[in-house]
Short mmCIF file of C-alpha atoms in Angstrom, two decimals:
data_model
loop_
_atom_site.label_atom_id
_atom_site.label_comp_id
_atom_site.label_asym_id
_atom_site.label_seq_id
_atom_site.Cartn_x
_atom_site.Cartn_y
_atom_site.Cartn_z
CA UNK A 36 -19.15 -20.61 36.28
CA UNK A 37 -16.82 -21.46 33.35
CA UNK A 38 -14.46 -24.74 34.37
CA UNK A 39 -11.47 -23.18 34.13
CA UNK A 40 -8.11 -23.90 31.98
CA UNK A 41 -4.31 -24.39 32.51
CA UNK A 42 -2.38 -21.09 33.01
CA UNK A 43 0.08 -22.14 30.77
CA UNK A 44 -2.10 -23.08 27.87
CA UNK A 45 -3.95 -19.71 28.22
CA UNK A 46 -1.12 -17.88 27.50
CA UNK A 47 0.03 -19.93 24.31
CA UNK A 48 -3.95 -19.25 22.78
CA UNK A 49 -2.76 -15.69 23.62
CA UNK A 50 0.50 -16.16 21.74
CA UNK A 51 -1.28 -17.82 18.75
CA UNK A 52 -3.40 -15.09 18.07
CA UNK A 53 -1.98 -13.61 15.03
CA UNK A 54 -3.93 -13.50 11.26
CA UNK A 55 -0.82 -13.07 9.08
CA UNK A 56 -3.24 -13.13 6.49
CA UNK A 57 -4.72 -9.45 7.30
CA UNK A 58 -1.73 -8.51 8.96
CA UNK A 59 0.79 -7.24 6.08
CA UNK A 60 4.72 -6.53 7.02
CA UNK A 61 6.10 -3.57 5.78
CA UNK A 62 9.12 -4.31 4.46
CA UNK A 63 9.79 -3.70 0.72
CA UNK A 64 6.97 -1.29 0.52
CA UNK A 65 9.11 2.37 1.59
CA UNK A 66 12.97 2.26 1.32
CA UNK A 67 14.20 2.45 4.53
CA UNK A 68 15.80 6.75 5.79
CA UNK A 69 19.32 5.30 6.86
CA UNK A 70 19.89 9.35 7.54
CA UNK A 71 20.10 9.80 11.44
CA UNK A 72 21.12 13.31 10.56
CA UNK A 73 17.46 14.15 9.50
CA UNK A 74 15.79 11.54 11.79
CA UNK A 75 12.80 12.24 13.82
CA UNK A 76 12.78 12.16 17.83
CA UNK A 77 9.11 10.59 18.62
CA UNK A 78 8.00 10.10 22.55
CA UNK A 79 4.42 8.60 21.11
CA UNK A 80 3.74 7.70 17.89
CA UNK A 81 0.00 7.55 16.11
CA UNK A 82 -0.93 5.88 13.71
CA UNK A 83 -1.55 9.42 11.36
CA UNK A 84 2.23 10.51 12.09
CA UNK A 85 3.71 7.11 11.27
CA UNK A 86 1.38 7.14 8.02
CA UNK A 87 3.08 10.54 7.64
CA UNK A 88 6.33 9.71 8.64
CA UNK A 89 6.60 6.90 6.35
CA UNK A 90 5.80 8.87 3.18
CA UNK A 91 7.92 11.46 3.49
CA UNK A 92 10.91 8.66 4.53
CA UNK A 93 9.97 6.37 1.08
CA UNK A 94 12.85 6.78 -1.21
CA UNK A 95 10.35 4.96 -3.64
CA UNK A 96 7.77 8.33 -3.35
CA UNK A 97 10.63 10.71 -3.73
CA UNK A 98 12.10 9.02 -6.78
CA UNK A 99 8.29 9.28 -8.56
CA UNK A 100 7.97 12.33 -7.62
CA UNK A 101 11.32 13.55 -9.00
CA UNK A 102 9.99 11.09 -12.10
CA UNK A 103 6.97 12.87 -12.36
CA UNK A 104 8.55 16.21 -12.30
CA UNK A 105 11.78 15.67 -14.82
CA UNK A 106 8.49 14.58 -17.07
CA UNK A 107 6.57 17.92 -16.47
CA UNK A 108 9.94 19.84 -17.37
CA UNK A 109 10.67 17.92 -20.41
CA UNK A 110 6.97 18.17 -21.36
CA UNK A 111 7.32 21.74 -21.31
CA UNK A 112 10.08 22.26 -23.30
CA UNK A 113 8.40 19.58 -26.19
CA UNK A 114 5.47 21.51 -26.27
CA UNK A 115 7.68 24.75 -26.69
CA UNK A 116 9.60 23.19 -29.78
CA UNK A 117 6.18 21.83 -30.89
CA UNK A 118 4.93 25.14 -30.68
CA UNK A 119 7.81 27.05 -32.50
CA UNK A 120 8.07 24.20 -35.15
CA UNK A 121 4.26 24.92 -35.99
CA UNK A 122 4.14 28.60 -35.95
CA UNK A 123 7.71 28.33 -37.96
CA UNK A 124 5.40 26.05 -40.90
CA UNK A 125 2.80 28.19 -40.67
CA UNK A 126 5.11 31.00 -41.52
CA UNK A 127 6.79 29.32 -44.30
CA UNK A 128 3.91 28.42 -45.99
CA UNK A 129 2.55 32.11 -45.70
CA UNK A 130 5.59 33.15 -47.23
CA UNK A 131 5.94 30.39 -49.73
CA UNK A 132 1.75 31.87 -50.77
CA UNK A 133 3.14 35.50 -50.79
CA UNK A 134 6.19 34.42 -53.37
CA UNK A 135 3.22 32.65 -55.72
CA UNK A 136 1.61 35.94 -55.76
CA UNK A 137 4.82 37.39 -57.59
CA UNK A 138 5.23 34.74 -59.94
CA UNK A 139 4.81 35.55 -63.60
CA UNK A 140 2.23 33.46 -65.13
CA UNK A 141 3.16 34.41 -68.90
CA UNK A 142 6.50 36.17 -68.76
CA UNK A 143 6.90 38.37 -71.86
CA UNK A 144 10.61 39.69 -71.12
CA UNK A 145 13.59 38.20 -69.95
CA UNK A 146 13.85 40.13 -66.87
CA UNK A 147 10.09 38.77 -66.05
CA UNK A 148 11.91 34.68 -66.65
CA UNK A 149 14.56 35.96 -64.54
CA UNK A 150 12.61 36.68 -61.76
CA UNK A 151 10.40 33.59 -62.02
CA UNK A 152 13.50 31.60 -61.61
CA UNK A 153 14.47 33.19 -58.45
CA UNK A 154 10.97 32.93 -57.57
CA UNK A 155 11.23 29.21 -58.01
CA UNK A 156 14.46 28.97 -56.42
CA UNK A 157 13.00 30.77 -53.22
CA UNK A 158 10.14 28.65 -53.47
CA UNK A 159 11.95 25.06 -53.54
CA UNK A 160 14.23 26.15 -50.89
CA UNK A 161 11.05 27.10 -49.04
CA UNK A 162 9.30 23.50 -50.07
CA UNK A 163 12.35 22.02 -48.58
CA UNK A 164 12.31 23.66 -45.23
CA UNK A 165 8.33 23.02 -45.25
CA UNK A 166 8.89 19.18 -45.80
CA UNK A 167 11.04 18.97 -43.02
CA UNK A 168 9.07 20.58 -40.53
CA UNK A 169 6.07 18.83 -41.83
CA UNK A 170 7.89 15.81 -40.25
CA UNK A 171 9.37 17.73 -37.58
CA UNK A 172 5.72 18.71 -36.20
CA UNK A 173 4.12 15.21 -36.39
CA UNK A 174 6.83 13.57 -34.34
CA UNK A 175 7.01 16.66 -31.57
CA UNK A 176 3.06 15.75 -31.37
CA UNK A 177 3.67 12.62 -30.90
CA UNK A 178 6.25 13.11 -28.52
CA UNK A 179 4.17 15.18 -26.26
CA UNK A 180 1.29 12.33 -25.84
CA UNK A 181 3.26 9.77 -25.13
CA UNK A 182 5.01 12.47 -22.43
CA UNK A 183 0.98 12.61 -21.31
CA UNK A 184 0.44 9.23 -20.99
CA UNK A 185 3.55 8.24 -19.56
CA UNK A 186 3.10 10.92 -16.74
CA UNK A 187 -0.44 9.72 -16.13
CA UNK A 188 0.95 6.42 -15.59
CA UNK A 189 3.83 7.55 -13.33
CA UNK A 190 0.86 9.72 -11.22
CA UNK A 191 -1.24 6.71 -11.08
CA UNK A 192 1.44 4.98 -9.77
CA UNK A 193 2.67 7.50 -6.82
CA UNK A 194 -0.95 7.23 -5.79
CA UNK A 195 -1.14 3.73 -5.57
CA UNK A 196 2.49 3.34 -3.70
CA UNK A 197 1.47 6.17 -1.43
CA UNK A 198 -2.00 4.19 -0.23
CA UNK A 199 0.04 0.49 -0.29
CA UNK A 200 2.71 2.42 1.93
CA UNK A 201 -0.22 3.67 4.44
CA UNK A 202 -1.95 0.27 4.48
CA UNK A 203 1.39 -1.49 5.20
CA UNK A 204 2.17 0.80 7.68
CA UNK A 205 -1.17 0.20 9.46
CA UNK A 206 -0.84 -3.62 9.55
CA UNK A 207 2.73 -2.99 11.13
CA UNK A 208 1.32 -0.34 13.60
CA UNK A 209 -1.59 -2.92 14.10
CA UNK A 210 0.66 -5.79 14.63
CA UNK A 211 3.00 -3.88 16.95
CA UNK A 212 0.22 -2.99 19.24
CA UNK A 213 -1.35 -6.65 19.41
CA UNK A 214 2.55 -7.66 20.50
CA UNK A 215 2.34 -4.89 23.30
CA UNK A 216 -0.95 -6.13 24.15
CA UNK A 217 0.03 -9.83 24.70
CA UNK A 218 3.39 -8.80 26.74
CA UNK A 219 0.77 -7.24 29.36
CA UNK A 220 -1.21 -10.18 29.37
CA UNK A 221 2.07 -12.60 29.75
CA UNK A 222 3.17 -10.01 32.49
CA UNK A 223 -0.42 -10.68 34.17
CA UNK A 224 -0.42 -14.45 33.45
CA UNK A 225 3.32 -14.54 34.93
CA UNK A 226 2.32 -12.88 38.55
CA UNK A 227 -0.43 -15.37 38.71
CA UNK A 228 1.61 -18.32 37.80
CA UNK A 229 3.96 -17.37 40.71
CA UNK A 230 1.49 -16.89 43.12
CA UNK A 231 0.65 -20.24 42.34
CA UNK A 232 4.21 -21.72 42.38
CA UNK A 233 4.38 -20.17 45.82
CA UNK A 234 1.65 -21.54 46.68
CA UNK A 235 2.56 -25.17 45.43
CA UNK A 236 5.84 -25.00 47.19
CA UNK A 237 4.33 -24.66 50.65
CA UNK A 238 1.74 -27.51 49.25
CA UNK A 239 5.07 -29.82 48.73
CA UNK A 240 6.87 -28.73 51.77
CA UNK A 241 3.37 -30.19 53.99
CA UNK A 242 3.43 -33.52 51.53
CA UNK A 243 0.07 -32.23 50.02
CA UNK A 244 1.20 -32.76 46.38
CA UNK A 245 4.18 -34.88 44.98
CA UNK A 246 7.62 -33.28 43.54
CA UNK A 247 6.59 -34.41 40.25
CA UNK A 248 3.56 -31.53 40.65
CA UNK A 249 5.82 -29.02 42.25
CA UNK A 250 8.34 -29.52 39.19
CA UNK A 251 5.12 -29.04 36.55
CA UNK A 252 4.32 -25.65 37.86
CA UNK A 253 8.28 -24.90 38.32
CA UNK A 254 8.46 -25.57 33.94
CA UNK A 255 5.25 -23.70 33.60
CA UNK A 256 6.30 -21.16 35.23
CA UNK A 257 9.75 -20.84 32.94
CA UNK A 258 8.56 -21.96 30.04
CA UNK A 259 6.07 -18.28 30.21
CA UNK A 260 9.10 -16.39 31.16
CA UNK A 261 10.75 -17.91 28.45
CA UNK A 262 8.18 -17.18 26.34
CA UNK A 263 7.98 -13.39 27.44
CA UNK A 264 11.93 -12.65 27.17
CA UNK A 265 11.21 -13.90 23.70
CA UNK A 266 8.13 -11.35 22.99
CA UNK A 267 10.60 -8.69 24.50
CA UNK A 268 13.26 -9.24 22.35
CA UNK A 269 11.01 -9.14 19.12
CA UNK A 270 8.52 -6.67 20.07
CA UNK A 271 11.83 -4.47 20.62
CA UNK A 272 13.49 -5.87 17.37
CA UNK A 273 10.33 -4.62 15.32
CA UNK A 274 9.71 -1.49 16.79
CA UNK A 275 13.33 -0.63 15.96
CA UNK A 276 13.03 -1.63 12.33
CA UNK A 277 9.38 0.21 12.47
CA UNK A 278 10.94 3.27 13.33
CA UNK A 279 14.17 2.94 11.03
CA UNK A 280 10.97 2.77 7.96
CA UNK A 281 9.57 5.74 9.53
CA UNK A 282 12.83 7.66 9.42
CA UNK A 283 12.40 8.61 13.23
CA UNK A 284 15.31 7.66 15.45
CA UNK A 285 13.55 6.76 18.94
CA UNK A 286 13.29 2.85 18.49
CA UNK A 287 11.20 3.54 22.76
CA UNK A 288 7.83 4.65 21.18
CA UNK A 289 4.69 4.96 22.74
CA UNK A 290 2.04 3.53 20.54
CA UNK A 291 -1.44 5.75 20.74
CA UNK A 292 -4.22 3.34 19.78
CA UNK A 293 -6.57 4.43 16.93
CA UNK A 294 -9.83 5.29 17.77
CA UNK A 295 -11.92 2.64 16.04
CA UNK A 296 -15.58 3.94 15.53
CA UNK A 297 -18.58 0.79 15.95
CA UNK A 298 -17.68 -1.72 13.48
CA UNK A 299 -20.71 -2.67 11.49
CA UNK A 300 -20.42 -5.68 8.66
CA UNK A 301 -19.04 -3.99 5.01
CA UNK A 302 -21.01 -5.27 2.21
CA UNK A 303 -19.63 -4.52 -1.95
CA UNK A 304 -21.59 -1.36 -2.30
CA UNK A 305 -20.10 -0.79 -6.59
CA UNK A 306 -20.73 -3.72 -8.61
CA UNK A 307 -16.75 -5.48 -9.39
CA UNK A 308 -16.38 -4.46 -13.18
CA UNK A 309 -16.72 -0.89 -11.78
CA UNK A 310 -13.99 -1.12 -9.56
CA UNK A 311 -11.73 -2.82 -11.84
CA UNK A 312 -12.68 -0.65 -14.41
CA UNK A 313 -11.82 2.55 -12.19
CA UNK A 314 -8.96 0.84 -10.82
CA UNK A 315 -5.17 2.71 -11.07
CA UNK A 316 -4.53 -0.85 -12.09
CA UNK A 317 -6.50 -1.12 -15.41
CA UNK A 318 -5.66 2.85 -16.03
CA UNK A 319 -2.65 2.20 -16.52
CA UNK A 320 -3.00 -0.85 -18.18
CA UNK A 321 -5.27 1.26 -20.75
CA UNK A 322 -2.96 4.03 -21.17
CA UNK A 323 -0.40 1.40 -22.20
CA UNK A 324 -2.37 0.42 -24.99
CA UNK A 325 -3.13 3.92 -25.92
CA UNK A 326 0.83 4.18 -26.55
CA UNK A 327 1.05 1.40 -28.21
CA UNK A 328 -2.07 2.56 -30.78
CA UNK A 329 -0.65 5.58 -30.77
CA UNK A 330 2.95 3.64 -31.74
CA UNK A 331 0.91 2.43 -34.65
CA UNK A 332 -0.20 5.67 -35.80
CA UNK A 333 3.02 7.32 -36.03
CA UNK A 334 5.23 4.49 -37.75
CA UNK A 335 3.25 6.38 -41.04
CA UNK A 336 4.73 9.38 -39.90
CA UNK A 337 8.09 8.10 -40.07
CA UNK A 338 9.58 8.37 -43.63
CA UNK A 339 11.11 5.07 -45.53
CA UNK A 340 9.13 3.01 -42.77
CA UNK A 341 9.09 -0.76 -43.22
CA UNK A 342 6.82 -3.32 -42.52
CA UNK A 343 8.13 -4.75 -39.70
CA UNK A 344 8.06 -1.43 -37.61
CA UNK A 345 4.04 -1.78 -38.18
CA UNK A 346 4.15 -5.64 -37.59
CA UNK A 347 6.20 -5.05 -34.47
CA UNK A 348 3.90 -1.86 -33.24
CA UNK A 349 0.48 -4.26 -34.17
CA UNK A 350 2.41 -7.00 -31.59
CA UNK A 351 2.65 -4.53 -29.10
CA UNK A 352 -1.03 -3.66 -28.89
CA UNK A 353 -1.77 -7.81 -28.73
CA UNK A 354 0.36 -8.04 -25.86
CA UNK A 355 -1.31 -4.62 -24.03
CA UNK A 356 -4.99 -6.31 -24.65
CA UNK A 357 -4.06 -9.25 -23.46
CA UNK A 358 -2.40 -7.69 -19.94
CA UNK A 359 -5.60 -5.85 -19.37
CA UNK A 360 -7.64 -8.86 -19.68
CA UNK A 361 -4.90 -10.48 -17.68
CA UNK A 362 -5.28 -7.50 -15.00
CA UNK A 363 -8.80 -7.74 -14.89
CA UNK A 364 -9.14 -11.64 -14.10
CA UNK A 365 -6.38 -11.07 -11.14
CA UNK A 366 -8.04 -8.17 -9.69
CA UNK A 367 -11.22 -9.77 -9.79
CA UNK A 368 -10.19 -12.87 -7.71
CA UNK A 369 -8.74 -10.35 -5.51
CA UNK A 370 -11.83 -8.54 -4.86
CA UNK A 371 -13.83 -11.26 -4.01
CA UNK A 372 -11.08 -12.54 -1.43
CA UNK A 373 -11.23 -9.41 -0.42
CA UNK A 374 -14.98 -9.61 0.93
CA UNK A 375 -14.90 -13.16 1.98
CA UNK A 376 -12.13 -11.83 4.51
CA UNK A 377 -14.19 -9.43 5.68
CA UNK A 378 -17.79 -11.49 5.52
CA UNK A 379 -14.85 -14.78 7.67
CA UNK A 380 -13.37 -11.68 9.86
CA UNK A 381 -16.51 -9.68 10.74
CA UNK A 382 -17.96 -13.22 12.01
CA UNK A 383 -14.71 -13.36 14.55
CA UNK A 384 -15.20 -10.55 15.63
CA UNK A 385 -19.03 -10.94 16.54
CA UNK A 386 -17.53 -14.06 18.30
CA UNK A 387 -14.77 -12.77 20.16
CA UNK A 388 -17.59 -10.14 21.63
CA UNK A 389 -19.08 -13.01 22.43
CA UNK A 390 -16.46 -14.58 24.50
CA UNK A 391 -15.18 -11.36 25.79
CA UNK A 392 -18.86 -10.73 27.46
CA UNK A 393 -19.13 -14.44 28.69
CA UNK A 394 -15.25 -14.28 30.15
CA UNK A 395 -16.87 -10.95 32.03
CA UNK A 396 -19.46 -12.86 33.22
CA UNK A 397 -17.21 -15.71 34.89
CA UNK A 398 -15.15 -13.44 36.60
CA UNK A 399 -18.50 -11.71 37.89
CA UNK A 400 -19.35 -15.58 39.24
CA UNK A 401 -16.33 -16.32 40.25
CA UNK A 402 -15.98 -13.00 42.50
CA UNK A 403 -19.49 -13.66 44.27
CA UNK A 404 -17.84 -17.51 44.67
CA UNK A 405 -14.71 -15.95 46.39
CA UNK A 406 -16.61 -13.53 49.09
CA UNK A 407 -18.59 -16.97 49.66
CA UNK A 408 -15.00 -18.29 50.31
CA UNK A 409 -16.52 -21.06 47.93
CA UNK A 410 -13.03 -20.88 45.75
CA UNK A 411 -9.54 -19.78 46.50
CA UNK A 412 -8.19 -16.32 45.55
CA UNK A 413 -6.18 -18.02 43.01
CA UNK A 414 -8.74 -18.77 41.02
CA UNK A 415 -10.33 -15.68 41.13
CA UNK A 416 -6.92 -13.82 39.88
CA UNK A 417 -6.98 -16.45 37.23
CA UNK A 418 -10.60 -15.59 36.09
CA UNK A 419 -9.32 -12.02 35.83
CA UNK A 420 -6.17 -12.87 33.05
CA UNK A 421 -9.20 -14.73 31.19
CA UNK A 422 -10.98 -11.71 30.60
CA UNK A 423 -7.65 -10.00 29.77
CA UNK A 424 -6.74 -13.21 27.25
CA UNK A 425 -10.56 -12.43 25.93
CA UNK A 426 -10.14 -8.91 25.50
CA UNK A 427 -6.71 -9.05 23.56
CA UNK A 428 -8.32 -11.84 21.40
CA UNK A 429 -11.09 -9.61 20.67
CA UNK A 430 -8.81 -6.42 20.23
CA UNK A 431 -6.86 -9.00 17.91
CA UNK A 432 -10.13 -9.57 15.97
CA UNK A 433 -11.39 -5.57 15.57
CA UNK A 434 -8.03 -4.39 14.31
CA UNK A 435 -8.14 -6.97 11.90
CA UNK A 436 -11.13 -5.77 10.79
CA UNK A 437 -10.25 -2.40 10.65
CA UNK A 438 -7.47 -3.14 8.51
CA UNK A 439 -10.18 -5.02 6.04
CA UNK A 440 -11.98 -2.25 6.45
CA UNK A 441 -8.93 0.16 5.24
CA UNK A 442 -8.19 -1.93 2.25
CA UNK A 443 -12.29 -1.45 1.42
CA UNK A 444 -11.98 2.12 1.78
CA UNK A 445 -8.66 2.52 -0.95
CA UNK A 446 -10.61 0.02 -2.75
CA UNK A 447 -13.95 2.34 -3.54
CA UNK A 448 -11.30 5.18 -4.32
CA UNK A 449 -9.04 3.34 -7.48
CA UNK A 450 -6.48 1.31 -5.54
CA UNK A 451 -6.44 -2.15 -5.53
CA UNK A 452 -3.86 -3.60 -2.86
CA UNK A 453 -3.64 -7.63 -3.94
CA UNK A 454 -1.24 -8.52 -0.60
#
């Protein structure tokens, strides 16, 4: 059997548990509903309605997707004007060809002259109108890529929010049921601890241990409740603030844990210039240098252009090549810390299993030792809050990973979360 430990400092390794490392907050990821008129009432709360909650409550999502739609209806009415411009020059210069076919080539009369020089007159006014649509077109074309692009970019970027908004929301929901986890435990620890102050006050009152002892397990004793009014007061403080983010107006939840399917150790299965490459990150980073090639292009369409419009559009691709390179360094690093984590988190894991199996074990000992009347009952309740210390510690460590996990799985599909 295991030599057992304090009661008090048990329930501080509990306390300590915490990897704000993996563990993301939510806050400045989805605005926060303030509406209580439109709020949700939730009795229980999973972590696929919070997820769910949370993106229809982001103020962030609905202003990209109003974006993303002013775009579409602006795009639309480009590419009208783009279209009539065209099919306006198209029909000009058909008619401008039809005129030539009247023209006089030797006019022998001077009704024949006259009517070449209406001809011409028809025809210059035509040439005029021609020239300026000829500019007109151009710039409506160009118009309606950089509309493409910049709605590609503003889609990239609602996908990328949505799945950063899901993952924070998962490390709060995570973090909130790890806090619910450890008030049991401290609720567990605190029943033992004053069974044992009980027990050390009828010790004192038959002069078996000293006032000095008796006052030890009297500080213990509030120092946990202490402790657990404190745990209260936050766990309560955060699931209010959870459920103001979620835009539902029951702060009293019921968490429902996620089912977590056998955890197995997540190796890089895409080589890391693929994933940057196919990152929402580097995209967009791209499409910014398409614009500003594209900026390039069309200073030639403009007319009486200077040279500094083409120095100033030449600058603009230097500094667009040199964020994507940028990009790409930063997203690598973050990649790799990314599997270290989970290579350092998958081996806590394995080792909290470990200590949740050996804790089992004691308290299988320790409950032959008690029938034997070999230790006190004490004890053997004491054994039993190890194995629930052990089995939060291990919970701690599997949610942890699960949240690695998570950030593998948005990884593989284009997002890149570098919190």
């Amino acid at each position: 059997m295991k030599k057992g430990i304090s009661i008090g400092i048990a329930a501080m390794l509990a306390f300590s548990s915490y990897s704000p490392s993996v563990l993301a907050k939510v806050e400045n990821v989805g605005s926060i509903n303030d509406s209580t008129e439109n709020a949700v009432v939730v009795k229980s709360l999973s972590l696929e309605n919070a997820n769910q909650y949370a993106l229809n409550s982001s103020y962030m999502l609905k202003e990209l997707a109003i974006q993303i739609d002013r775009l579409k209806k602006v795009e639309e009415k480009i590419n009208r004007n783009y279209k009539d411009a065209k099919e306006s020059l198209d029909d000009l210069r058909e008619v401008r060809d039809d005129l030539w076919d009247y023209y006089i080539q030797s006019p022998a009369t001077p009704e024949e002259q006259a009517i070449n020089r209406q001809l011409i007159e028809q025809i210059q006014l035509l040439n005029s109108n021609i020239k300026s649509l000829e500019n007109t077109v151009p710039q409506l074309e160009n118009q309606l890529d950089d509309f493409v692009y910049n709605k590609k970019i503003l889609e990239n970027n609602y996908t990328q929010v949505s799945e950063t908004i899901k993952f924070s929301i998962m490390s709060s929901f995570v973090g909130l049921l790890l806090s619910q986890q450890q008030l049991e435990l401290m609720k567990s620890t605190l029943q033992v601890q004053q069974t044992q102050l009980n027990s050390a006050k009828k010790r004192y009152e038959l002069g078996l241990i000293s006032k000095k002892d008796l006052d030890q397990s009297t500080r213990e004793l509030k120092g946990l409740k202490d402790e657990m009014t404190k745990l209260e007061t936050e766990l309560s403080n955060n699931k209010a603030n959870f459920a103001l983010t979620l835009g539902v107006s029951n702060a009293d939840f019921t968490l429902v844990e996620p089912k977590i399917e056998e955890l197995s150790l997540i190796t890089q299965e895409k080589p890391t210039k693929e994933l940057i490459d196919n990152s929402y990150n580097i995209l967009n980073t791209k499409t910014e240098l398409e614009l500003a090639e594209d900026a390039l292009e069309e200073v030639d369409d403009i007319t009486g252009w200077a040279r500094e419009d083409k120095d100033l559009a030449q600058i603009d691709i230097e500094l667009s090549k040199l964020k994507i390179e940028k990009d790409k360094a930063n997203l690598e690093v973050a990649i790799n810390n990314l599997f270290t984590q989970v290579k350092n988190q998958y081996q806590i894991l394995q080792d909290a299993e470990d200590d949740l199996n050996l804790a089992k074990a004691d308290v299988k000992d320790t409950q032959l030792y008690y029938e034997l009347g070999l230790v006190s009952k004490q004890n053997y309740e004491f054994s039993k809050v190890k194995i629930e210390q052990a089995q939060i510690n291990y919970d701690n460590a599997k949610y942890q990973y699960y949240v690695l996990q998570q950030k593998v799985e948005v990884l593989n599909s284009g997002v890149i979360i570098t919190n």
